[in-house]
């Protein structure tokens, strides 16, 4: 068995960000749909751990976004950063 610890940076591109809400009250229905597209790119530091056995590899990783997707908005939660946890299986072709 072999192990690998990787550190690095990755860049993510924001395809879509939208607020969608629905509420109903007595004789009234409220709906909201609002596009949020103030930031297009996010730079994220990344760490990944891989465990290799013969030709198979199993990995898990974590990335923390640096861009605040709520910057420029008033009220509510003022901080919103991406947090990505990934895991998977790899196969090495000889």
Tab-separated table of N, CA and C in Angstrom:
chain	number	residue	atom	x	y	z
A	1	UNK	N	0.839	-1.183	0.000
A	1	UNK	CA	0.000	0.000	0.000
A	1	UNK	C	0.878	1.239	0.000
A	2	UNK	N	0.449	2.227	-0.754
A	2	UNK	CA	1.138	3.508	-0.789
A	2	UNK	C	0.143	4.606	-0.460
A	3	UNK	N	0.637	5.655	0.188
A	3	UNK	CA	-0.205	6.802	0.507
A	3	UNK	C	0.369	8.046	-0.146
A	4	UNK	N	-0.492	9.015	-0.362
A	4	UNK	CA	-0.094	10.263	-0.999
A	4	UNK	C	-0.903	11.398	-0.381
A	5	UNK	N	-0.227	12.472	-0.029
A	5	UNK	CA	-0.869	13.671	0.475
A	5	UNK	C	-0.548	14.797	-0.495
A	6	UNK	N	-1.573	15.407	-1.056
A	6	UNK	CA	-1.388	16.466	-2.049
A	6	UNK	C	-1.948	17.780	-1.524
A	7	UNK	N	-1.211	18.852	-1.749
A	7	UNK	CA	-1.654	20.204	-1.434
A	7	UNK	C	-1.608	21.017	-2.713
A	8	UNK	N	-2.541	21.928	-2.874
A	8	UNK	CA	-2.520	22.738	-4.082
A	8	UNK	C	-3.649	23.746	-4.103
A	9	UNK	N	-3.821	24.363	-5.259
A	9	UNK	CA	-4.867	25.358	-5.469
A	9	UNK	C	-5.710	24.913	-6.660
A	10	UNK	N	-6.972	25.288	-6.650
A	10	UNK	CA	-7.842	25.026	-7.782
A	10	UNK	C	-8.696	26.260	-8.044
A	11	UNK	N	-9.175	26.380	-9.263
A	11	UNK	CA	-10.024	27.498	-9.619
A	11	UNK	C	-11.381	26.956	-10.041
A	12	UNK	N	-12.433	27.520	-9.476
A	12	UNK	CA	-13.781	27.100	-9.823
A	12	UNK	C	-14.514	28.219	-10.531
A	13	UNK	N	-15.341	27.860	-11.507
A	13	UNK	CA	-16.129	28.818	-12.264
A	13	UNK	C	-17.594	28.685	-11.859
A	14	UNK	N	-18.217	29.802	-11.489
A	14	UNK	CA	-19.613	29.816	-11.068
A	14	UNK	C	-20.511	29.790	-12.301
A	15	UNK	N	-21.279	28.738	-12.456
A	15	UNK	CA	-22.193	28.622	-13.591
A	15	UNK	C	-23.512	29.325	-13.291
A	16	UNK	N	-24.059	29.101	-12.091
A	16	UNK	CA	-25.347	29.689	-11.768
A	16	UNK	C	-25.490	29.819	-10.258
A	17	UNK	N	-26.120	30.906	-9.827
A	17	UNK	CA	-26.457	31.100	-8.415
A	17	UNK	C	-27.811	31.787	-8.371
A	18	UNK	N	-28.760	31.187	-7.664
A	18	UNK	CA	-30.117	31.711	-7.679
A	18	UNK	C	-30.774	31.500	-6.321
A	19	UNK	N	-31.542	32.495	-5.866
A	19	UNK	CA	-32.406	32.370	-4.692
A	19	UNK	C	-33.795	32.015	-5.189
A	20	UNK	N	-34.358	30.949	-4.661
A	20	UNK	CA	-35.716	30.555	-5.016
A	20	UNK	C	-36.462	30.289	-3.723
A	21	UNK	N	-37.628	30.906	-3.578
A	21	UNK	CA	-38.400	30.723	-2.355
A	21	UNK	C	-39.891	30.684	-2.629
A	22	UNK	N	-40.611	30.050	-1.730
A	22	UNK	CA	-42.056	29.907	-1.853
A	22	UNK	C	-42.633	29.871	-0.443
A	23	UNK	N	-43.658	30.672	-0.205
A	23	UNK	CA	-44.339	30.675	1.093
A	23	UNK	C	-45.822	30.898	0.853
A	24	UNK	N	-46.635	30.255	1.659
A	24	UNK	CA	-48.080	30.454	1.542
A	24	UNK	C	-48.634	30.835	2.899
A	25	UNK	N	-49.562	31.760	2.842
A	25	UNK	CA	-50.237	32.209	4.055
A	25	UNK	C	-51.737	32.119	3.846
A	26	UNK	N	-52.474	32.743	4.689
A	26	UNK	CA	-53.933	32.730	4.583
A	26	UNK	C	-54.350	33.567	3.374
A	27	UNK	N	-54.834	32.907	2.333
A	27	UNK	CA	-55.311	33.527	1.085
A	27	UNK	C	-54.216	34.203	0.265
A	28	UNK	N	-52.945	33.991	0.571
A	28	UNK	CA	-51.871	34.623	-0.188
A	28	UNK	C	-50.735	33.630	-0.426
A	29	UNK	N	-50.062	33.782	-1.564
A	29	UNK	CA	-48.907	32.973	-1.916
A	29	UNK	C	-47.778	33.915	-2.294
A	30	UNK	N	-46.604	33.686	-1.725
A	30	UNK	CA	-45.444	34.524	-1.994
A	30	UNK	C	-44.380	33.682	-2.697
A	31	UNK	N	-43.810	34.231	-3.757
A	31	UNK	CA	-42.741	33.554	-4.497
A	31	UNK	C	-41.607	34.535	-4.735
A	32	UNK	N	-40.390	33.992	-4.764
A	32	UNK	CA	-39.227	34.815	-5.090
A	32	UNK	C	-38.277	33.996	-5.965
A	33	UNK	N	-37.687	34.657	-6.926
A	33	UNK	CA	-36.665	34.061	-7.770
A	33	UNK	C	-35.713	35.182	-8.157
A	34	UNK	N	-34.476	35.075	-7.693
A	34	UNK	CA	-33.518	36.170	-7.875
A	34	UNK	C	-32.159	35.597	-8.267
A	35	UNK	N	-31.605	36.075	-9.364
A	35	UNK	CA	-30.272	35.653	-9.797
A	35	UNK	C	-29.202	36.336	-8.954
A	36	UNK	N	-28.180	35.580	-8.572
A	36	UNK	CA	-27.023	36.119	-7.866
A	36	UNK	C	-25.788	35.747	-8.660
A	37	UNK	N	-25.207	36.722	-9.305
A	37	UNK	CA	-24.039	36.426	-10.139
A	37	UNK	C	-23.004	37.535	-10.016
A	38	UNK	N	-22.605	37.864	-8.793
A	38	UNK	CA	-21.625	38.933	-8.596
A	38	UNK	C	-20.190	38.437	-8.738
A	39	UNK	N	-19.950	37.155	-8.515
A	39	UNK	CA	-18.595	36.590	-8.580
A	39	UNK	C	-18.605	35.461	-9.611
A	40	UNK	N	-17.617	35.459	-10.502
A	40	UNK	CA	-17.559	34.410	-11.529
A	40	UNK	C	-16.551	33.313	-11.212
A	41	UNK	N	-15.453	33.639	-10.514
A	41	UNK	CA	-14.397	32.668	-10.238
A	41	UNK	C	-14.135	32.579	-8.743
A	42	UNK	N	-13.729	31.414	-8.317
A	42	UNK	CA	-13.370	31.180	-6.920
A	42	UNK	C	-12.048	30.418	-6.895
A	43	UNK	N	-11.089	30.928	-6.159
A	43	UNK	CA	-9.801	30.252	-5.956
A	43	UNK	C	-9.888	29.517	-4.624
A	44	UNK	N	-9.525	28.218	-4.634
A	44	UNK	CA	-9.671	27.404	-3.423
A	44	UNK	C	-8.393	26.644	-3.105
A	45	UNK	N	-7.845	26.810	-1.889
A	45	UNK	CA	-6.772	25.918	-1.448
A	45	UNK	C	-7.347	24.513	-1.261
A	46	UNK	N	-6.525	23.505	-1.564
A	46	UNK	CA	-7.023	22.123	-1.562
A	46	UNK	C	-6.020	21.187	-0.904
A	47	UNK	N	-6.552	20.192	-0.186
A	47	UNK	CA	-5.752	19.118	0.372
A	47	UNK	C	-6.443	17.806	-0.006
A	48	UNK	N	-5.639	16.814	-0.385
A	48	UNK	CA	-6.205	15.522	-0.795
A	48	UNK	C	-5.315	14.392	-0.281
A	49	UNK	N	-5.946	13.347	0.216
A	49	UNK	CA	-5.249	12.160	0.709
A	49	UNK	C	-5.653	10.976	-0.159
A	50	UNK	N	-4.664	10.225	-0.644
A	50	UNK	CA	-4.915	9.071	-1.510
A	50	UNK	C	-4.261	7.833	-0.920
A	51	UNK	N	-4.971	6.726	-0.963
A	51	UNK	CA	-4.468	5.431	-0.542
A	51	UNK	C	-4.486	4.518	-1.757
A	52	UNK	N	-3.315	4.049	-2.180
A	52	UNK	CA	-3.190	3.202	-3.374
A	52	UNK	C	-2.891	1.760	-2.979
A	53	UNK	N	-3.600	0.837	-3.621
A	53	UNK	CA	-3.351	-0.593	-3.444
A	53	UNK	C	-3.350	-1.221	-4.828
A	54	UNK	N	-2.187	-1.705	-5.246
A	54	UNK	CA	-1.982	-2.243	-6.591
A	54	UNK	C	-2.393	-1.188	-7.615
A	55	UNK	N	-3.368	-1.455	-8.459
A	55	UNK	CA	-3.767	-0.483	-9.475
A	55	UNK	C	-4.936	0.399	-9.048
A	56	UNK	N	-5.468	0.180	-7.854
A	56	UNK	CA	-6.605	0.954	-7.392
A	56	UNK	C	-6.165	2.037	-6.414
A	57	UNK	N	-6.863	3.143	-6.446
A	57	UNK	CA	-6.618	4.224	-5.501
A	57	UNK	C	-7.932	4.737	-4.946
A	58	UNK	N	-7.944	5.053	-3.674
A	58	UNK	CA	-9.110	5.616	-3.009
A	58	UNK	C	-8.688	6.968	-2.445
A	59	UNK	N	-9.464	8.014	-2.742
A	59	UNK	CA	-9.034	9.334	-2.310
A	59	UNK	C	-10.177	10.105	-1.668
A	60	UNK	N	-9.788	11.052	-0.831
A	60	UNK	CA	-10.708	12.008	-0.236
A	60	UNK	C	-9.991	13.351	-0.187
A	61	UNK	N	-10.742	14.412	-0.400
A	61	UNK	CA	-10.135	15.730	-0.443
A	61	UNK	C	-11.074	16.795	0.084
A	62	UNK	N	-10.499	17.952	0.383
A	62	UNK	CA	-11.264	19.090	0.909
A	62	UNK	C	-10.733	20.373	0.294
A	63	UNK	N	-11.646	21.240	-0.131
A	63	UNK	CA	-11.289	22.545	-0.678
A	63	UNK	C	-12.099	23.615	0.041
A	64	UNK	N	-11.460	24.742	0.339
A	64	UNK	CA	-12.108	25.868	1.018
A	64	UNK	C	-12.037	27.081	0.112
A	65	UNK	N	-13.200	27.608	-0.293
A	65	UNK	CA	-13.251	28.765	-1.186
A	65	UNK	C	-12.844	30.050	-0.491
A	66	UNK	N	-12.229	30.949	-1.243
A	66	UNK	CA	-11.789	32.235	-0.707
A	66	UNK	C	-12.729	33.377	-1.081
A	67	UNK	N	-13.584	33.188	-2.082
A	67	UNK	CA	-14.497	34.248	-2.532
A	67	UNK	C	-15.762	34.238	-1.683
A	68	UNK	N	-16.160	35.422	-1.209
A	68	UNK	CA	-17.398	35.580	-0.449
A	68	UNK	C	-18.528	35.840	-1.443
A	69	UNK	N	-19.420	34.874	-1.619
A	69	UNK	CA	-20.489	34.995	-2.597
A	69	UNK	C	-21.601	35.933	-2.152
A	70	UNK	N	-21.584	36.392	-0.918
A	70	UNK	CA	-22.592	37.334	-0.432
A	70	UNK	C	-22.054	38.755	-0.321
A	71	UNK	N	-20.863	39.015	-0.810
A	71	UNK	CA	-20.327	40.370	-0.725
A	71	UNK	C	-21.175	41.308	-1.584
A	72	UNK	N	-21.478	42.474	-1.050
A	72	UNK	CA	-22.291	43.457	-1.764
A	72	UNK	C	-23.778	43.349	-1.499
A	73	UNK	N	-24.229	42.344	-0.740
A	73	UNK	CA	-25.637	42.198	-0.423
A	73	UNK	C	-25.900	42.706	0.984
A	74	UNK	N	-27.077	43.279	1.188
A	74	UNK	CA	-27.443	43.873	2.478
A	74	UNK	C	-28.403	42.940	3.199
A	75	UNK	N	-28.173	42.768	4.515
A	75	UNK	CA	-29.083	41.996	5.346
A	75	UNK	C	-28.814	40.507	5.307
A	76	UNK	N	-29.393	39.807	6.273
A	76	UNK	CA	-29.256	38.359	6.322
A	76	UNK	C	-27.839	37.929	6.644
A	77	UNK	N	-27.486	36.759	6.177
A	77	UNK	CA	-26.143	36.219	6.381
A	77	UNK	C	-25.189	36.966	5.460
A	78	UNK	N	-24.102	37.477	5.986
A	78	UNK	CA	-23.194	38.293	5.194
A	78	UNK	C	-21.992	37.525	4.669
A	79	UNK	N	-21.813	36.275	5.043
A	79	UNK	CA	-20.677	35.479	4.571
A	79	UNK	C	-21.180	34.171	3.980
A	80	UNK	N	-20.659	33.837	2.812
A	80	UNK	CA	-21.030	32.584	2.151
A	80	UNK	C	-19.836	32.122	1.321
A	81	UNK	N	-19.125	31.104	1.794
A	81	UNK	CA	-17.942	30.570	1.126
A	81	UNK	C	-18.200	29.130	0.717
A	82	UNK	N	-17.588	28.709	-0.374
A	82	UNK	CA	-17.765	27.324	-0.812
A	82	UNK	C	-16.860	26.401	0.002
A	83	UNK	N	-17.394	25.258	0.374
A	83	UNK	CA	-16.665	24.184	1.046
A	83	UNK	C	-16.962	22.913	0.273
A	84	UNK	N	-15.925	22.281	-0.270
A	84	UNK	CA	-16.129	21.119	-1.116
A	84	UNK	C	-15.398	19.921	-0.519
A	85	UNK	N	-16.149	18.842	-0.314
A	85	UNK	CA	-15.585	17.576	0.145
A	85	UNK	C	-15.768	16.583	-1.003
A	86	UNK	N	-14.686	15.940	-1.395
A	86	UNK	CA	-14.771	14.989	-2.504
A	86	UNK	C	-14.135	13.662	-2.100
A	87	UNK	N	-14.622	12.602	-2.714
A	87	UNK	CA	-14.034	11.287	-2.506
A	87	UNK	C	-14.291	10.467	-3.764
A	88	UNK	N	-13.474	9.451	-3.968
A	88	UNK	CA	-13.651	8.653	-5.166
A	88	UNK	C	-12.679	7.501	-5.251
A	89	UNK	N	-12.760	6.835	-6.383
A	89	UNK	CA	-11.917	5.673	-6.680
A	89	UNK	C	-11.191	5.955	-7.991
A	90	UNK	N	-9.920	5.577	-8.054
A	90	UNK	CA	-9.114	5.740	-9.264
A	90	UNK	C	-8.537	4.384	-9.653
A	91	UNK	N	-8.295	4.235	-10.942
A	91	UNK	CA	-7.675	3.012	-11.442
A	91	UNK	C	-6.511	3.392	-12.338
A	92	UNK	N	-5.349	2.795	-12.094
A	92	UNK	CA	-4.144	3.085	-12.865
A	92	UNK	C	-3.990	2.069	-13.981
A	93	UNK	N	-3.862	2.590	-15.217
A	93	UNK	CA	-3.649	1.737	-16.383
A	93	UNK	C	-2.154	1.633	-16.623
A	94	UNK	N	-1.624	0.415	-16.655
A	94	UNK	CA	-0.185	0.218	-16.851
A	94	UNK	C	0.191	0.246	-18.311
